[in-house]
Amino acid sequence: MAKKNPHLNPETFRDSLATVLDDGKRNWVYPKKVKGFFYKYRTYLSWILLGILFAGPFIKVDGRPWLLFNIFERKFIIFGAVFWPQDTYLLIFLLLIFFVFVILFTVAFGRVWCGWACPQTLFMEMVFRKIEYLIEGDANQQRALNAQPWNQEKIVKKSIKITVFAFISLLIGHLVMAYLVGVDSVVEIVSSPPTAHMAGFIGLIAFSGIFMFVFTWFREQACLVVCPYGRLQGVMLDNNSINVMYDYVRGEPRAPIRKNATENADKGDCVDCNLCVQVCPTGIDIRNGIQMECVNCTACIDACDEVMVKVDRPIGLIRYASENSIKQGFQKLLTGRVKSYIVVLVLLLTVFVSLIATRDDISATITRFPGMTYQEREDGKVTNLYQITLINKTFEPQEVELKSLAEGMDVEIVGAQHLVLDAQSKFEGRFFLVRNQDEVKMNQEKVELALFYKGEKIDEIETNFTAPIK
Ligand code: SF4
Ligand code: SF4
């Protein structure tokens, strides 16, 4: 007996997930192939976006990657601008701007991102799903193939599918690694024995495995149970947000077309063909209203428009619309909420731009060497040891000089005469502060150190100097 899906029942759909049957098992979704205006333009856009996504790590400006999200070294390059760990506050600002932009966009236009640009949807619907249709056929053929025993046809089709899926997952895994560590490092990892770059090799295999799992089996579950953005829709959307919506005013009461025209006279435009449900990749019935599971993929719009054309009724029974535009017939885009988010966004952008403009080119961190107080030398001098981390955020090599501003106190860099920093590099070293013992007046004194670049003071750092009083 076929298992019931409680999610398609208009009385109970909010109490369950479309992909879980009433016995708790996964309800595998077999979305029917769709064609139409929106699907065509989503396909074109997906080519462009996938092209950009795959080209991203290869784009270099002056030999540097244009985009890099190196979480291991905490170095990020976003549109050519480099952010080091010391720039965390800038990244937090950038994230805040991103979140406010996403909220603003969602309040106004719903989940357009999910349906048109999210990499999960792009890969699932525009790459893996299309390949699946090509190998296993449309929804009914896939259902039949899965139900049949492991005969030659099933083994061949499943083997081809798994091989192609594994190859694409490997590609995506390498792509993600290229965004994380740079394309040159990925080339080095794949062209060396695994033991030479064990961590990188494990990363490549792990990412590829995750994508294989997600696109072969997990699929729409990533949007339904993992993605936080999807789960936040309930608090972001309001009655003026534009979403993929069913026009229940026009569509209800739904009824199949009868030969006798008078039987249809008091009925709505929905002919209850169920096609909008059959094409839905998350298995929901959009006629039940906005649901967390709807990724706004527009498949139901195309399916319904096709039906409307066939039954000679106006298209757009399912369309981009807001609750208010359907119920009251008017659409307000610039609501008070949208205006408030715009103001917050502009403020954040202004602060971010000013922070970027005033950011130091070279940053320095100085800490005392752990576990040491002072050392006394035979020549009557007393020293303290420090650690210094310098980051050159510019694209040119820089030579800097570290000086003490305290009278009679010298700086001795350990093992180096000059602090020469390569472009975009980090220098970690040690140095001594040296004072004549007979000039020591207190056990602990505050010392100002200054960094000079081309004779100009670019930073001042305060630290402590300890010494015995004799
Ligand atoms: S309800 Fe329509 S827009 Fe939403 S996920 Fe299903 S097919 Fe896509
Ligand atoms: S595709 Fe359109 S006509 Fe068919 S059931 Fe869905 S809303 Fe009704």
Coordinates of C-alpha atoms and ligand atoms in Angstrom, one line a residue:
M1 CA 0.0 0.0 0.0
A2 CA 1.3 3.4 -0.9
K3 CA 2.5 5.4 2.1
K4 CA 0.5 8.6 2.7
N5 CA 2.3 12.0 2.6
P6 CA 0.6 14.1 5.3
H7 CA 2.2 17.2 3.9
L8 CA -0.1 17.3 0.9
N9 CA -3.2 17.4 3.1
P10 CA -4.3 21.0 3.4
E11 CA -5.4 20.3 6.9
T12 CA -2.1 18.9 8.2
F13 CA 0.6 20.3 5.9
R14 CA 2.0 22.7 8.5
D15 CA 2.6 19.8 11.0
S16 CA 4.9 17.8 8.7
L17 CA 7.7 17.9 6.2
A18 CA 6.9 17.1 2.6
T19 CA 9.8 14.7 2.4
V20 CA 8.8 12.6 5.4
L21 CA 6.0 10.0 5.1
D22 CA 3.6 9.3 8.0
D23 CA 5.6 6.3 8.9
G24 CA 8.7 8.5 9.4
K25 CA 10.5 7.3 6.3
R26 CA 12.0 9.6 3.6
N27 CA 9.6 10.5 0.9
W28 CA 12.0 10.5 -2.1
V29 CA 11.0 13.4 -4.4
Y30 CA 10.8 12.7 -8.1
P31 CA 10.2 16.1 -9.6
K32 CA 8.8 16.0 -13.1
K33 CA 10.7 17.7 -15.9
V34 CA 9.6 21.2 -16.4
K35 CA 9.9 23.6 -19.3
G36 CA 8.7 27.2 -19.7
F37 CA 9.7 30.8 -19.6
F38 CA 11.2 30.9 -16.1
Y39 CA 13.0 27.6 -16.5
K40 CA 14.6 28.8 -19.7
Y41 CA 15.9 32.0 -18.1
R42 CA 17.0 30.2 -15.0
T43 CA 19.0 27.8 -17.2
Y44 CA 20.7 30.8 -19.0
L45 CA 21.5 32.5 -15.7
S46 CA 22.8 29.3 -14.3
W47 CA 25.3 29.0 -17.1
I48 CA 26.6 32.5 -16.4
L49 CA 26.7 32.0 -12.6
L50 CA 28.4 28.6 -12.8
G51 CA 30.9 30.1 -15.3
I52 CA 31.7 32.9 -12.8
L53 CA 31.9 30.4 -9.9
F54 CA 34.3 28.2 -11.8
A55 CA 36.4 31.1 -13.1
G56 CA 36.5 32.8 -9.7
P57 CA 39.7 31.2 -8.3
F58 CA 41.5 31.6 -11.7
I59 CA 41.0 35.4 -11.8
K60 CA 44.2 37.1 -10.7
V61 CA 45.0 40.8 -10.5
D62 CA 48.7 41.6 -10.6
G63 CA 49.4 37.9 -9.9
R64 CA 47.2 37.8 -6.8
P65 CA 43.9 36.0 -6.5
W66 CA 40.8 38.2 -6.8
L67 CA 38.9 36.0 -4.4
L68 CA 40.4 33.9 -1.6
F69 CA 38.8 32.6 1.6
N70 CA 41.8 31.1 3.4
I71 CA 40.2 30.2 6.7
F72 CA 43.3 28.2 7.7
E73 CA 45.6 31.2 7.6
R74 CA 42.7 33.6 8.3
K75 CA 43.6 35.5 5.2
F76 CA 40.7 36.7 2.9
I77 CA 40.9 38.4 -0.4
I78 CA 37.5 39.8 -1.4
F79 CA 37.4 41.5 -4.8
G80 CA 41.1 42.1 -4.6
A81 CA 41.1 43.7 -1.1
V82 CA 43.1 41.7 1.4
F83 CA 41.9 41.1 5.0
W84 CA 44.2 39.7 7.6
P85 CA 43.3 38.4 11.1
Q86 CA 44.0 41.9 12.4
D87 CA 41.2 43.1 10.1
T88 CA 38.6 40.9 11.8
Y89 CA 36.5 44.0 12.7
L90 CA 36.3 44.8 9.0
L91 CA 35.2 41.3 8.1
I92 CA 32.5 41.5 10.9
F93 CA 31.3 44.8 9.3
L94 CA 31.3 43.1 5.9
L95 CA 29.3 40.2 7.3
L96 CA 26.8 42.6 8.9
I97 CA 26.4 44.5 5.6
F98 CA 25.8 41.1 3.9
F99 CA 23.2 40.1 6.4
V100 CA 21.3 43.4 6.3
F101 CA 21.4 43.2 2.5
V102 CA 20.1 39.7 2.5
I103 CA 17.3 40.6 5.0
L104 CA 16.4 43.7 3.0
F105 CA 16.3 41.7 -0.3
T106 CA 14.3 38.9 1.3
V107 CA 11.7 41.3 2.9
A108 CA 11.2 42.8 -0.6
F109 CA 11.6 39.9 -3.0
G110 CA 11.4 36.7 -0.9
R111 CA 13.6 33.8 -1.7
V112 CA 14.7 34.9 -5.2
W113 CA 18.2 34.1 -4.2
C114 CA 17.3 30.4 -3.5
G115 CA 15.6 29.8 -6.8
W116 CA 17.9 31.7 -9.1
A117 CA 21.4 32.0 -7.6
C118 CA 22.1 29.7 -4.7
P119 CA 24.9 27.3 -5.6
Q120 CA 22.9 24.4 -4.0
T121 CA 20.0 25.0 -6.3
L122 CA 22.2 25.7 -9.3
F123 CA 24.1 22.5 -9.0
M124 CA 21.1 20.4 -7.9
E125 CA 18.6 21.6 -10.5
M126 CA 20.8 22.8 -13.3
V127 CA 23.5 20.2 -13.3
F128 CA 22.8 17.0 -11.3
R129 CA 19.1 16.9 -12.0
K130 CA 19.5 17.5 -15.7
I131 CA 22.1 14.6 -15.9
E132 CA 19.7 12.4 -14.0
Y133 CA 16.9 13.1 -16.5
L134 CA 19.3 12.4 -19.3
I135 CA 20.4 9.0 -17.9
E136 CA 17.3 7.7 -16.0
G137 CA 14.5 9.6 -17.8
D138 CA 11.7 11.7 -16.3
A139 CA 10.1 11.2 -12.9
N140 CA 7.9 8.2 -13.7
Q141 CA 10.8 6.4 -15.4
Q142 CA 13.1 7.1 -12.4
R143 CA 10.4 5.7 -10.1
A144 CA 10.1 2.6 -12.2
L145 CA 13.9 2.1 -12.4
N146 CA 14.2 2.4 -8.6
A147 CA 11.4 -0.1 -8.1
Q148 CA 12.7 -2.7 -10.5
P149 CA 15.2 -5.4 -9.4
W150 CA 19.0 -5.0 -10.1
N151 CA 18.9 -6.1 -13.7
Q152 CA 21.4 -5.1 -16.4
E153 CA 19.6 -1.9 -17.3
K154 CA 19.5 -0.7 -13.7
I155 CA 23.1 -1.6 -13.1
V156 CA 24.3 0.2 -16.2
K157 CA 22.2 3.4 -15.7
K158 CA 23.1 3.6 -12.0
S159 CA 26.8 3.0 -12.6
I160 CA 26.9 5.7 -15.3
K161 CA 25.1 8.2 -13.1
I162 CA 27.3 7.5 -10.0
T163 CA 30.5 7.9 -12.1
V164 CA 29.3 11.2 -13.7
F165 CA 28.1 12.5 -10.3
A166 CA 31.4 11.5 -8.7
F167 CA 33.4 13.3 -11.4
I168 CA 31.4 16.5 -10.9
S169 CA 31.6 16.2 -7.1
L170 CA 35.4 16.0 -7.5
L171 CA 35.3 19.1 -9.7
I172 CA 33.3 21.0 -7.1
G173 CA 35.5 19.7 -4.3
H174 CA 38.6 21.1 -6.1
L175 CA 36.8 24.3 -6.8
V176 CA 36.0 24.8 -3.1
M177 CA 39.6 24.1 -2.1
A178 CA 40.7 26.6 -4.8
Y179 CA 38.6 29.2 -3.1
L180 CA 40.1 28.3 0.3
V181 CA 43.8 27.9 -0.4
G182 CA 44.2 29.3 -3.9
V183 CA 44.3 27.6 -7.3
D184 CA 48.1 27.3 -7.3
S185 CA 48.1 25.3 -4.0
V186 CA 45.4 23.0 -5.4
V187 CA 47.5 22.4 -8.5
E188 CA 50.5 21.6 -6.3
I189 CA 48.4 19.2 -4.1
V190 CA 47.1 17.3 -7.1
S191 CA 50.4 17.1 -8.9
S192 CA 52.3 15.8 -5.8
P193 CA 52.0 12.4 -4.0
P194 CA 49.2 12.5 -1.3
T195 CA 51.8 12.2 1.4
A196 CA 53.5 15.5 0.4
H197 CA 50.3 17.5 1.2
M198 CA 48.3 15.2 3.4
A199 CA 46.0 17.9 4.9
G200 CA 45.3 19.3 1.4
F201 CA 44.7 15.9 0.0
I202 CA 42.2 15.0 2.8
G203 CA 40.5 18.3 2.3
L204 CA 40.0 17.6 -1.4
I205 CA 38.6 14.1 -0.7
A206 CA 36.4 15.3 2.1
F207 CA 34.8 18.2 0.1
S208 CA 34.3 16.0 -2.9
G209 CA 32.7 13.3 -0.7
I210 CA 30.4 15.9 1.0
F211 CA 29.2 17.1 -2.4
M212 CA 28.7 13.6 -3.7
F213 CA 26.6 12.9 -0.6
V214 CA 24.6 16.1 -0.9
F215 CA 23.8 15.9 -4.6
T216 CA 23.3 12.2 -4.8
W217 CA 21.2 11.5 -1.7
F218 CA 20.7 14.5 0.7
R219 CA 19.4 16.9 -2.1
E220 CA 16.5 19.1 -1.0
Q221 CA 17.2 18.2 2.6
A222 CA 20.0 20.7 2.5
C223 CA 17.5 23.5 1.9
L224 CA 14.9 22.1 4.3
V225 CA 16.9 21.0 7.4
V226 CA 20.4 22.5 7.1
C227 CA 20.2 26.0 5.5
P228 CA 19.6 28.6 8.1
Y229 CA 18.4 31.1 5.6
G230 CA 15.4 29.0 4.6
R231 CA 14.4 28.5 8.2
L232 CA 14.5 32.3 8.9
Q233 CA 11.9 33.0 6.2
G234 CA 9.1 33.0 8.7
V235 CA 10.5 36.1 10.5
M236 CA 11.7 37.9 7.4
L237 CA 8.7 37.7 5.1
D238 CA 5.6 39.9 5.5
N239 CA 2.4 40.4 3.5
N240 CA 4.1 42.7 1.0
S241 CA 7.0 40.4 0.3
I242 CA 7.0 39.1 -3.3
N243 CA 7.1 35.3 -3.5
V244 CA 6.1 32.5 -5.8
M245 CA 2.4 32.4 -4.8
Y246 CA -0.8 30.7 -5.9
D247 CA -3.6 33.2 -6.6
Y248 CA -6.2 31.5 -4.4
V249 CA -8.7 34.3 -5.1
R250 CA -8.7 33.4 -8.8
G251 CA -8.0 29.7 -8.4
E252 CA -10.5 28.6 -5.8
P253 CA -12.8 26.7 -5.6
R254 CA -10.6 24.3 -7.7
A255 CA -12.2 21.7 -9.8
P256 CA -11.3 19.5 -12.8
I257 CA -12.7 20.7 -16.1
R258 CA -16.0 19.1 -16.9
K259 CA -17.4 18.6 -20.3
N260 CA -20.6 20.3 -19.3
A261 CA -19.6 24.0 -19.1
T262 CA -22.3 24.9 -16.6
E263 CA -20.7 22.6 -14.0
N264 CA -17.6 24.8 -14.2
A265 CA -19.5 28.1 -14.0
D266 CA -18.9 28.8 -10.3
K267 CA -15.5 27.2 -10.1
G268 CA -12.1 28.9 -9.9
D269 CA -9.3 28.7 -12.5
C270 CA -7.3 25.8 -10.9
V271 CA -8.2 22.6 -12.7
D272 CA -6.7 20.5 -9.9
C273 CA -4.3 18.8 -12.3
N274 CA -1.7 18.5 -9.6
L275 CA 1.1 19.4 -12.1
C276 CA 2.4 22.1 -9.8
V277 CA 3.0 19.5 -7.1
Q278 CA 4.6 17.0 -9.5
V279 CA 7.3 19.4 -10.6
C280 CA 8.1 20.7 -7.2
P281 CA 11.7 19.7 -6.2
T282 CA 10.8 20.0 -2.5
G283 CA 7.5 18.0 -2.9
I284 CA 5.1 20.6 -1.6
D285 CA 1.7 21.9 -2.8
I286 CA 2.1 25.7 -3.3
R287 CA -1.7 26.0 -3.2
N288 CA -1.5 25.5 0.6
G289 CA 0.2 28.9 0.8
I290 CA 3.8 30.1 1.5
Q291 CA 5.8 27.3 3.1
M292 CA 9.3 27.1 4.5
E293 CA 10.1 24.4 2.0
C294 CA 9.4 26.5 -1.0
V295 CA 12.8 27.6 -2.6
N296 CA 11.0 29.8 -5.1
C297 CA 12.4 27.8 -8.0
T298 CA 9.5 28.8 -10.3
A299 CA 8.9 25.3 -11.6
C300 CA 5.3 25.4 -10.5
I301 CA 4.8 28.7 -12.3
D302 CA 6.0 27.2 -15.6
A303 CA 3.9 24.0 -15.0
C304 CA 0.7 25.9 -14.2
D305 CA 1.2 28.4 -17.1
E306 CA 1.4 25.5 -19.5
V307 CA -1.9 24.1 -18.1
M308 CA -3.5 27.5 -18.3
V309 CA -2.6 27.9 -21.9
K310 CA -4.0 24.4 -22.6
V311 CA -7.3 25.1 -20.9
D312 CA -7.5 28.6 -22.4
R313 CA -7.3 30.6 -19.2
P314 CA -5.0 33.5 -18.4
I315 CA -1.5 32.5 -17.3
G316 CA -0.2 33.6 -13.9
L317 CA -2.4 31.6 -11.6
I318 CA 0.8 30.8 -9.8
R319 CA 3.2 33.8 -10.1
Y320 CA 5.5 36.2 -8.4
A321 CA 3.1 38.1 -6.1
S322 CA 2.6 39.2 -2.5
E323 CA -0.2 38.2 -0.2
N324 CA -1.5 41.8 -0.3
S325 CA -1.4 41.9 -4.1
I326 CA -3.5 38.8 -4.3
K327 CA -5.9 39.6 -1.5
Q328 CA -6.3 43.3 -1.9
G329 CA -5.1 43.9 -5.4
F330 CA -2.2 46.3 -4.6
Q331 CA 1.5 45.9 -4.2
K332 CA 3.6 48.1 -1.9
L333 CA 7.4 47.7 -2.3
L334 CA 8.8 50.5 -0.3
T335 CA 7.2 49.7 3.1
G336 CA 8.4 51.2 6.3
R337 CA 10.3 48.1 7.1
V338 CA 12.1 48.2 3.7
K339 CA 13.0 51.9 4.2
S340 CA 14.4 51.2 7.7
Y341 CA 16.7 48.4 6.4
I342 CA 17.9 50.7 3.6
V343 CA 18.8 53.3 6.2
V344 CA 20.7 50.7 8.3
L345 CA 22.5 49.4 5.2
V346 CA 23.6 52.9 4.0
L347 CA 24.9 53.6 7.6
L348 CA 26.9 50.4 7.7
L349 CA 28.3 50.9 4.2
T350 CA 29.4 54.4 5.2
V351 CA 31.2 53.2 8.3
F352 CA 32.8 50.4 6.4
V353 CA 34.1 52.6 3.6
S354 CA 35.6 55.0 6.2
L355 CA 37.2 52.1 8.1
I356 CA 38.8 50.8 4.9
A357 CA 40.0 54.3 4.0
T358 CA 41.8 54.7 7.3
R359 CA 43.1 51.2 7.6
D360 CA 46.9 50.8 8.4
D361 CA 49.0 49.4 5.6
I362 CA 51.3 47.7 8.1
S363 CA 50.1 46.3 11.3
A364 CA 52.2 45.2 14.3
T365 CA 51.6 43.1 17.4
I366 CA 54.1 43.0 20.2
T367 CA 54.0 40.7 23.2
R368 CA 56.5 39.8 25.9
F369 CA 58.2 36.5 25.4
P370 CA 56.2 34.0 27.6
G371 CA 57.9 32.8 30.8
M372 CA 60.8 35.3 30.8
T373 CA 61.2 38.5 32.9
Y374 CA 64.7 40.1 32.3
Q375 CA 68.2 39.0 31.5
E376 CA 71.4 40.6 32.9
R377 CA 74.4 40.9 30.6
E378 CA 78.0 40.9 31.6
D379 CA 78.5 44.3 30.1
G380 CA 76.2 45.8 32.7
K381 CA 73.1 45.9 30.5
V382 CA 69.7 44.5 31.2
T383 CA 67.4 43.1 28.5
N384 CA 63.8 42.0 28.0
L385 CA 62.7 39.7 25.1
Y386 CA 59.6 40.3 23.0
Q387 CA 57.8 38.7 20.1
I388 CA 56.8 40.8 17.2
T389 CA 54.3 40.0 14.4
L390 CA 54.3 42.4 11.4
I391 CA 51.8 42.2 8.6
N392 CA 52.4 44.0 5.3
K393 CA 48.9 44.5 3.8
T394 CA 50.2 46.3 0.8
F395 CA 51.1 44.8 -2.6
E396 CA 54.7 46.0 -2.4
P397 CA 57.7 44.8 -0.2
Q398 CA 58.2 47.2 2.7
E399 CA 61.2 47.8 5.0
V400 CA 60.3 49.1 8.4
E401 CA 62.3 50.1 11.4
L402 CA 61.4 49.5 15.0
K403 CA 62.6 52.1 17.5
S404 CA 62.2 52.7 21.2
L405 CA 60.9 56.1 22.2
A406 CA 62.2 55.7 25.7
E407 CA 65.5 57.5 26.3
G408 CA 68.6 55.3 26.6
M409 CA 66.7 52.2 25.5
D410 CA 67.8 50.3 22.3
V411 CA 66.1 47.7 20.1
E412 CA 68.0 44.6 19.0
I413 CA 66.2 42.5 16.4
V414 CA 67.2 38.8 16.9
G415 CA 68.9 37.4 13.8
A416 CA 68.0 40.3 11.5
Q417 CA 69.3 43.7 10.9
H418 CA 66.3 44.9 9.0
L419 CA 62.6 44.2 9.1
V420 CA 61.9 43.6 5.4
L421 CA 58.4 42.4 4.6
D422 CA 57.5 40.9 1.3
A423 CA 54.3 42.1 -0.3
Q424 CA 51.2 40.6 1.4
S425 CA 53.2 38.8 3.9
K426 CA 53.5 38.1 7.6
F427 CA 56.8 38.5 9.6
E428 CA 57.2 36.8 13.0
G429 CA 60.3 37.5 14.9
R430 CA 61.9 38.4 18.3
F431 CA 63.7 41.4 19.6
F432 CA 65.4 42.7 22.8
L433 CA 64.9 46.0 24.5
V434 CA 68.3 46.9 26.0
R435 CA 69.0 49.4 28.8
N436 CA 72.1 50.1 30.9
Q437 CA 71.5 48.7 34.4
D438 CA 72.6 52.0 36.0
E439 CA 69.8 53.9 34.2
V440 CA 67.1 51.6 35.6
K441 CA 64.9 53.7 37.9
M442 CA 61.9 51.3 38.5
N443 CA 61.1 47.6 38.4
Q444 CA 58.6 48.0 35.6
E445 CA 58.3 50.9 33.2
K446 CA 56.0 51.6 30.3
V447 CA 57.8 51.8 27.0
E448 CA 56.6 53.4 23.8
L449 CA 57.8 51.6 20.6
A450 CA 57.4 53.1 17.2
L451 CA 57.4 51.7 13.7
F452 CA 59.0 53.8 11.0
Y453 CA 58.5 53.4 7.3
K454 CA 60.6 55.5 4.9
G455 CA 61.5 57.7 7.9
E456 CA 57.9 58.3 8.8
K457 CA 56.3 57.0 12.0
I458 CA 53.4 54.7 11.0
D459 CA 52.5 53.0 14.3
E460 CA 53.1 53.3 18.1
I461 CA 52.9 50.4 20.4
E462 CA 53.1 50.3 24.2
T463 CA 54.7 47.6 26.2
N464 CA 56.4 47.0 29.6
F465 CA 60.1 46.7 30.5
T466 CA 61.1 45.0 33.7
A467 CA 64.5 45.2 35.4
P468 CA 66.0 44.9 38.9
I469 CA 66.8 48.0 40.8
K470 CA 70.3 47.9 42.2
Ligands
SF4_1 S1 6.4 25.4 -4.6 FE1 6.9 26.0 -6.7 S2 8.5 27.6 -6.4 FE2 8.3 26.5 -4.5 S3 9.8 24.9 -4.5 FE3 7.9 24.0 -5.2 S4 8.0 24.3 -7.4 FE4 9.6 25.6 -6.6
SF4_2 S1 -0.8 23.4 -12.0 FE1 -2.2 25.2 -11.8 S2 -4.1 24.3 -12.4 FE2 -2.8 22.6 -12.0 S3 -3.2 22.1 -9.9 FE3 -1.5 23.5 -9.9 S4 -2.4 25.5 -9.6 FE4 -4.1 24.1 -10.2

